Amino acid sequence: MADRLPLMAGNWKMNLNHVEATGVVQKLAWTLQDKRYDPTKAEVAVIVPYTDLRTVQTLVEGDKLPISYGAQDVSVHVSGAYTGEISVDMLAKLKCKYVVLGHSERRQYHGETDIIVNRKAQRVFRAGMVPIICVGEEWESRRKEGHIPFVLEQLRWCLTDLEDEWMRKLVIAYEPVWAIGSGQVASPEDAQDMCLAIRSYVATHFTQEIADQLRVLYGGSVKANNIRDIMAQPDVDGALVGGASLDPEEFAKIVLFYQEA
Ligand code: PEP
């Protein structure tokens, strides 16, 4: 089995302007350094609004911070007359490592479909970045115990025609919609069941070797006080963290899940 480096990615959503971003990234970096963060134990990333990217890039490069960063979405188009859109080349120029795709808020408010996610994922890979593809079921689907087939169907479309080389780098985030921002976290066993189902799907439809390398994150009301139990699950390789990532001290505790309490 491949060694998978856990990834703790903080999704700031539409919070923190570029001035506030400076303070939060600096505080996160100081806290991690102070608590002897070891980058071989977990990778930390901030997924920030477009307007914060240049600021975060300058801080990370200038101070050589051990923090990855990325964007929350990208255009499906390459360039041209698409007012308000941001292209993969623009994000790559800002040295983004990650681009989140298919977040449930994009699906709910902006009509993002699995097919659009797939087209964006291909563009992101071709531009040299790594997509974090979000999947997850609504409460109704879980209540009826249809959640695993639902998520695997999302994956079927999202992963169409992705090349093996890309799949080795891909990150998938399992985010049950009912757990996002609700304070109602999935049980560690539920997170494990879905992350295992996702890995098994990838083993079947790509290769076992790719499945072993794939990082599958859990997202949905992750906090410092529940991350250890979630990370104790063998198929959970990190977390996509919303609200708790806005507080650098809380987020640092999540990143440092591997340390003694
Ligand atoms: C998210 O936005 O991806 C998320 C998981 O949010 P929260 O941690 O606030 O539930």
GROMACS .gro file of C-alpha atoms and ligand atoms in nm:
model
  271
    1MET     CA    1   0.000   0.000   0.000
    2ALA     CA    2   0.133   0.344  -0.096
    3ASP     CA    3   0.210   0.597   0.175
    4ARG     CA    4  -0.043   0.874   0.135
    5LEU     CA    5   0.047   1.212   0.280
    6PRO     CA    6  -0.262   1.345   0.461
    7LEU     CA    7  -0.394   1.673   0.320
    8MET     CA    8  -0.571   1.929   0.536
    9ALA     CA    9  -0.726   2.183   0.299
   10GLY     CA   10  -0.900   2.491   0.439
   11ASN     CA   11  -1.182   2.619   0.216
   12TRP     CA   12  -1.232   2.983   0.308
   13LYS     CA   13  -1.538   3.015   0.082
   14MET     CA   14  -1.637   3.384   0.033
   15ASN     CA   15  -1.462   3.502   0.350
   16LEU     CA   16  -1.148   3.707   0.422
   17ASN     CA   17  -1.036   3.987   0.188
   18HIS     CA   18  -0.671   4.005   0.080
   19VAL     CA   19  -0.572   4.218   0.381
   20GLU     CA   20  -0.735   3.973   0.624
   21ALA     CA   21  -0.581   3.684   0.431
   22THR     CA   22  -0.232   3.813   0.515
   23GLY     CA   23  -0.306   3.802   0.888
   24VAL     CA   24  -0.463   3.457   0.876
   25VAL     CA   25  -0.185   3.297   0.670
   26GLN     CA   26   0.086   3.455   0.887
   27LYS     CA   27  -0.084   3.341   1.206
   28LEU     CA   28  -0.132   2.991   1.066
   29ALA     CA   29   0.237   2.974   0.969
   30TRP     CA   30   0.356   3.102   1.310
   31THR     CA   31   0.129   2.864   1.498
   32LEU     CA   32   0.243   2.566   1.293
   33GLN     CA   33   0.608   2.659   1.341
   34ASP     CA   34   0.558   2.713   1.714
   35LYS     CA   35   0.392   2.371   1.749
   36ARG     CA   36   0.669   2.198   1.550
   37TYR     CA   37   0.464   2.116   1.244
   38ASP     CA   38   0.622   1.838   1.041
   39PRO     CA   39   0.537   1.863   0.666
   40THR     CA   40   0.612   1.492   0.623
   41LYS     CA   41   0.315   1.411   0.851
   42ALA     CA   42   0.050   1.627   0.684
   43GLU     CA   43   0.023   1.877   0.400
   44VAL     CA   44  -0.163   2.200   0.469
   45ALA     CA   45  -0.341   2.403   0.200
   46VAL     CA   46  -0.559   2.712   0.196
   47ILE     CA   47  -0.825   2.736  -0.074
   48VAL     CA   48  -0.893   3.107  -0.097
   49PRO     CA   49  -1.105   3.359  -0.291
   50TYR     CA   50  -0.952   3.463  -0.626
   51THR     CA   51  -0.877   3.812  -0.496
   52ASP     CA   52  -0.656   3.667  -0.218
   53LEU     CA   53  -0.443   3.445  -0.441
   54ARG     CA   54  -0.171   3.694  -0.532
   55THR     CA   55  -0.132   3.798  -0.169
   56VAL     CA   56  -0.109   3.437  -0.050
   57GLN     CA   57   0.139   3.355  -0.326
   58THR     CA   58   0.362   3.648  -0.227
   59LEU     CA   59   0.357   3.545   0.140
   60VAL     CA   60   0.420   3.177   0.073
   61GLU     CA   61   0.701   3.240  -0.174
   62GLY     CA   62   0.855   3.536   0.012
   63ASP     CA   63   0.864   3.366   0.352
   64LYS     CA   64   0.903   3.012   0.214
   65LEU     CA   65   0.600   2.898   0.412
   66PRO     CA   66   0.518   2.525   0.410
   67ILE     CA   67   0.164   2.601   0.295
   68SER     CA   68   0.003   2.504  -0.036
   69TYR     CA   69  -0.275   2.713  -0.181
   70GLY     CA   70  -0.541   2.700  -0.446
   71ALA     CA   71  -0.869   2.829  -0.584
   72GLN     CA   72  -1.231   2.738  -0.515
   73ASP     CA   73  -1.339   2.704  -0.880
   74VAL     CA   74  -1.224   2.781  -1.235
   75SER     CA   75  -1.384   2.848  -1.571
   76VAL     CA   76  -1.462   2.560  -1.802
   77HIS     CA   77  -1.347   2.786  -2.089
   78VAL     CA   78  -0.988   2.853  -2.192
   79SER     CA   79  -1.003   3.229  -2.259
   80GLY     CA   80  -1.209   3.492  -2.435
   81ALA     CA   81  -1.550   3.655  -2.398
   82TYR     CA   82  -1.657   3.503  -2.065
   83THR     CA   83  -1.708   3.804  -1.842
   84GLY     CA   84  -1.642   3.732  -1.477
   85GLU     CA   85  -1.462   3.404  -1.536
   86ILE     CA   86  -1.110   3.302  -1.431
   87SER     CA   87  -0.910   3.060  -1.648
   88VAL     CA   88  -0.683   2.770  -1.558
   89ASP     CA   89  -0.388   2.958  -1.710
   90MET     CA   90  -0.452   3.253  -1.478
   91LEU     CA   91  -0.450   3.020  -1.177
   92ALA     CA   92  -0.143   2.833  -1.297
   93LYS     CA   93   0.041   3.165  -1.340
   94LEU     CA   94  -0.033   3.236  -0.972
   95LYS     CA   95   0.130   2.896  -0.895
   96CYS     CA   96  -0.187   2.749  -0.751
   97LYS     CA   97  -0.139   2.385  -0.663
   98TYR     CA   98  -0.505   2.294  -0.616
   99VAL     CA   99  -0.842   2.385  -0.764
  100VAL     CA  100  -1.157   2.271  -0.583
  101LEU     CA  101  -1.426   2.152  -0.825
  102GLY     CA  102  -1.787   2.054  -0.772
  103HIS     CA  103  -1.824   2.189  -0.419
  104SER     CA  104  -2.185   2.140  -0.314
  105GLU     CA  105  -2.230   2.519  -0.294
  106ARG     CA  106  -2.123   2.551  -0.660
  107ARG     CA  107  -2.356   2.266  -0.750
  108GLN     CA  108  -2.648   2.419  -0.555
  109TYR     CA  109  -2.614   2.787  -0.645
  110HIS     CA  110  -2.433   2.780  -0.980
  111GLY     CA  111  -2.566   2.472  -1.158
  112GLU     CA  112  -2.233   2.290  -1.159
  113THR     CA  113  -2.289   1.935  -1.288
  114ASP     CA  114  -2.068   1.628  -1.284
  115ILE     CA  115  -2.005   1.675  -1.655
  116ILE     CA  116  -1.887   2.032  -1.602
  117VAL     CA  117  -1.668   1.912  -1.314
  118ASN     CA  118  -1.514   1.655  -1.547
  119ARG     CA  119  -1.439   1.911  -1.818
  120LYS     CA  120  -1.287   2.147  -1.564
  121ALA     CA  121  -1.080   1.865  -1.412
  122GLN     CA  122  -0.925   1.789  -1.751
  123ARG     CA  123  -0.836   2.155  -1.797
  124VAL     CA  124  -0.690   2.180  -1.448
  125PHE     CA  125  -0.465   1.878  -1.503
  126ARG     CA  126  -0.353   2.001  -1.845
  127ALA     CA  127  -0.253   2.332  -1.684
  128GLY     CA  128  -0.036   2.143  -1.432
  129MET     CA  129  -0.256   2.180  -1.123
  130VAL     CA  130  -0.446   1.925  -0.917
  131PRO     CA  131  -0.825   1.923  -0.882
  132ILE     CA  132  -0.990   1.846  -0.551
  133ILE     CA  133  -1.316   1.696  -0.677
  134CYS     CA  134  -1.602   1.718  -0.427
  135VAL     CA  135  -1.879   1.459  -0.416
  136GLY     CA  136  -2.145   1.389  -0.155
  137GLU     CA  137  -2.508   1.305  -0.099
  138GLU     CA  138  -2.804   1.500   0.038
  139TRP     CA  139  -2.964   1.385   0.362
  140GLU     CA  140  -3.259   1.229   0.182
  141SER     CA  141  -3.027   0.998  -0.009
  142ARG     CA  142  -2.852   0.886   0.311
  143ARG     CA  143  -3.183   0.840   0.491
  144LYS     CA  144  -3.288   0.599   0.218
  145GLU     CA  145  -2.945   0.433   0.227
  146GLY     CA  146  -2.882   0.528  -0.134
  147HIS     CA  147  -2.577   0.738  -0.053
  148ILE     CA  148  -2.303   0.504  -0.179
  149PRO     CA  149  -2.457   0.441  -0.525
  150PHE     CA  150  -2.533   0.813  -0.550
  151VAL     CA  151  -2.173   0.916  -0.486
  152LEU     CA  152  -2.031   0.646  -0.714
  153GLU     CA  153  -2.259   0.770  -0.991
  154GLN     CA  154  -2.124   1.124  -0.938
  155LEU     CA  155  -1.773   0.981  -0.965
  156ARG     CA  156  -1.855   0.790  -1.282
  157TRP     CA  157  -1.917   1.120  -1.463
  158CYS     CA  158  -1.655   1.328  -1.283
  159LEU     CA  159  -1.375   1.081  -1.362
  160THR     CA  160  -1.462   1.007  -1.727
  161ASP     CA  161  -1.155   1.010  -1.952
  162LEU     CA  162  -0.914   1.113  -1.678
  163GLU     CA  163  -0.571   0.976  -1.763
  164ASP     CA  164  -0.391   0.737  -1.529
  165GLU     CA  165  -0.107   0.989  -1.477
  166TRP     CA  166  -0.364   1.246  -1.361
  167MET     CA  167  -0.549   1.000  -1.142
  168ARG     CA  168  -0.230   0.937  -0.943
  169LYS     CA  169  -0.235   1.303  -0.832
  170LEU     CA  170  -0.611   1.356  -0.800
  171VAL     CA  171  -0.772   1.440  -0.466
  172ILE     CA  172  -1.136   1.344  -0.402
  173ALA     CA  173  -1.327   1.504  -0.116
  174TYR     CA  174  -1.628   1.320   0.021
  175GLU     CA  175  -1.853   1.589   0.163
  176PRO     CA  176  -2.202   1.480   0.267
  177VAL     CA  177  -2.411   1.789   0.193
  178TRP     CA  178  -2.601   1.756   0.522
  179ALA     CA  179  -2.275   1.778   0.716
  180ILE     CA  180  -2.142   2.097   0.552
  181GLY     CA  181  -2.164   2.395   0.784
  182SER     CA  182  -2.430   2.219   0.991
  183GLY     CA  183  -2.226   2.105   1.290
  184GLN     CA  184  -2.357   1.756   1.215
  185VAL     CA  185  -2.040   1.564   1.136
  186ALA     CA  186  -2.057   1.216   0.977
  187SER     CA  187  -1.946   0.941   1.213
  188PRO     CA  188  -1.589   0.823   1.155
  189GLU     CA  189  -1.732   0.486   1.043
  190ASP     CA  190  -1.963   0.652   0.789
  191ALA     CA  191  -1.672   0.858   0.655
  192GLN     CA  192  -1.460   0.542   0.632
  193ASP     CA  193  -1.733   0.343   0.452
  194MET     CA  194  -1.768   0.606   0.181
  195CYS     CA  195  -1.395   0.673   0.142
  196LEU     CA  196  -1.339   0.297   0.105
  197ALA     CA  197  -1.621   0.275  -0.152
  198ILE     CA  198  -1.460   0.558  -0.349
  199ARG     CA  199  -1.119   0.391  -0.339
  200SER     CA  200  -1.267   0.057  -0.445
  201TYR     CA  201  -1.446   0.227  -0.734
  202VAL     CA  202  -1.115   0.372  -0.852
  203ALA     CA  203  -0.944   0.032  -0.813
  204THR     CA  204  -1.210  -0.127  -1.031
  205HIS     CA  205  -1.228   0.142  -1.299
  206PHE     CA  206  -0.861   0.242  -1.308
  207THR     CA  207  -0.601   0.028  -1.126
  208GLN     CA  208  -0.534  -0.090  -0.771
  209GLU     CA  209  -0.204   0.100  -0.776
  210ILE     CA  210  -0.385   0.426  -0.860
  211ALA     CA  211  -0.645   0.358  -0.590
  212ASP     CA  212  -0.368   0.302  -0.335
  213GLN     CA  213  -0.214   0.641  -0.418
  214LEU     CA  214  -0.540   0.837  -0.437
  215ARG     CA  215  -0.604   1.078  -0.150
  216VAL     CA  216  -0.965   1.074  -0.035
  217LEU     CA  217  -1.061   1.351   0.208
  218TYR     CA  218  -1.362   1.384   0.434
  219GLY     CA  219  -1.537   1.721   0.464
  220GLY     CA  220  -1.831   1.838   0.673
  221SER     CA  221  -1.813   2.011   1.012
  222VAL     CA  222  -1.456   1.901   1.081
  223LYS     CA  223  -1.318   2.063   1.397
  224ALA     CA  224  -1.012   2.017   1.616
  225ASN     CA  225  -1.218   1.805   1.855
  226ASN     CA  226  -1.332   1.548   1.596
  227ILE     CA  227  -1.040   1.526   1.350
  228ARG     CA  228  -0.845   1.255   1.535
  229ASP     CA  229  -1.127   0.999   1.522
  230ILE     CA  230  -1.187   1.074   1.154
  231MET     CA  231  -0.816   1.047   1.069
  232ALA     CA  232  -0.793   0.715   1.256
  233GLN     CA  233  -0.990   0.559   0.968
  234PRO     CA  234  -0.765   0.377   0.719
  235ASP     CA  235  -0.920   0.518   0.400
  236VAL     CA  236  -0.953   0.881   0.511
  237ASP     CA  237  -0.647   1.077   0.395
  238GLY     CA  238  -0.729   1.422   0.523
  239ALA     CA  239  -1.004   1.680   0.544
  240LEU     CA  240  -1.161   1.963   0.350
  241VAL     CA  241  -1.237   2.213   0.624
  242GLY     CA  242  -1.473   2.508   0.586
  243GLY     CA  243  -1.567   2.718   0.889
  244ALA     CA  244  -1.288   2.593   1.116
  245SER     CA  245  -1.021   2.694   0.864
  246LEU     CA  246  -1.102   3.064   0.913
  247ASP     CA  247  -0.954   3.048   1.264
  248PRO     CA  248  -0.580   2.984   1.222
  249GLU     CA  249  -0.538   2.839   1.571
  250GLU     CA  250  -0.824   2.594   1.527
  251PHE     CA  251  -0.706   2.502   1.177
  252ALA     CA  252  -0.350   2.449   1.302
  253LYS     CA  253  -0.485   2.201   1.558
  254ILE     CA  254  -0.658   2.013   1.276
  255VAL     CA  255  -0.337   2.007   1.069
  256LEU     CA  256  -0.148   1.879   1.375
  257PHE     CA  257  -0.394   1.593   1.432
  258TYR     CA  258  -0.102   1.348   1.434
  259GLN     CA  259   0.050   1.496   1.751
  260GLU     CA  260  -0.034   1.374   2.102
  261ALA     CA  261  -0.344   1.552   2.239
  262PEP     C1  262  -1.675   2.292   0.315
  262PEP     O1  263  -1.710   2.406   0.288
  262PEP     O2  264  -1.620   2.223   0.228
  262PEP     C2  265  -1.700   2.241   0.449
  262PEP     C3  266  -1.675   2.115   0.474
  262PEP     O3  267  -1.751   2.330   0.541
  262PEP     P1  268  -1.762   2.307   0.700
  262PEP     O4  269  -1.626   2.251   0.746
  262PEP     O5  270  -1.787   2.443   0.756
  262PEP     O6  271  -1.870   2.209   0.725
   0.00000   0.00000   0.00000
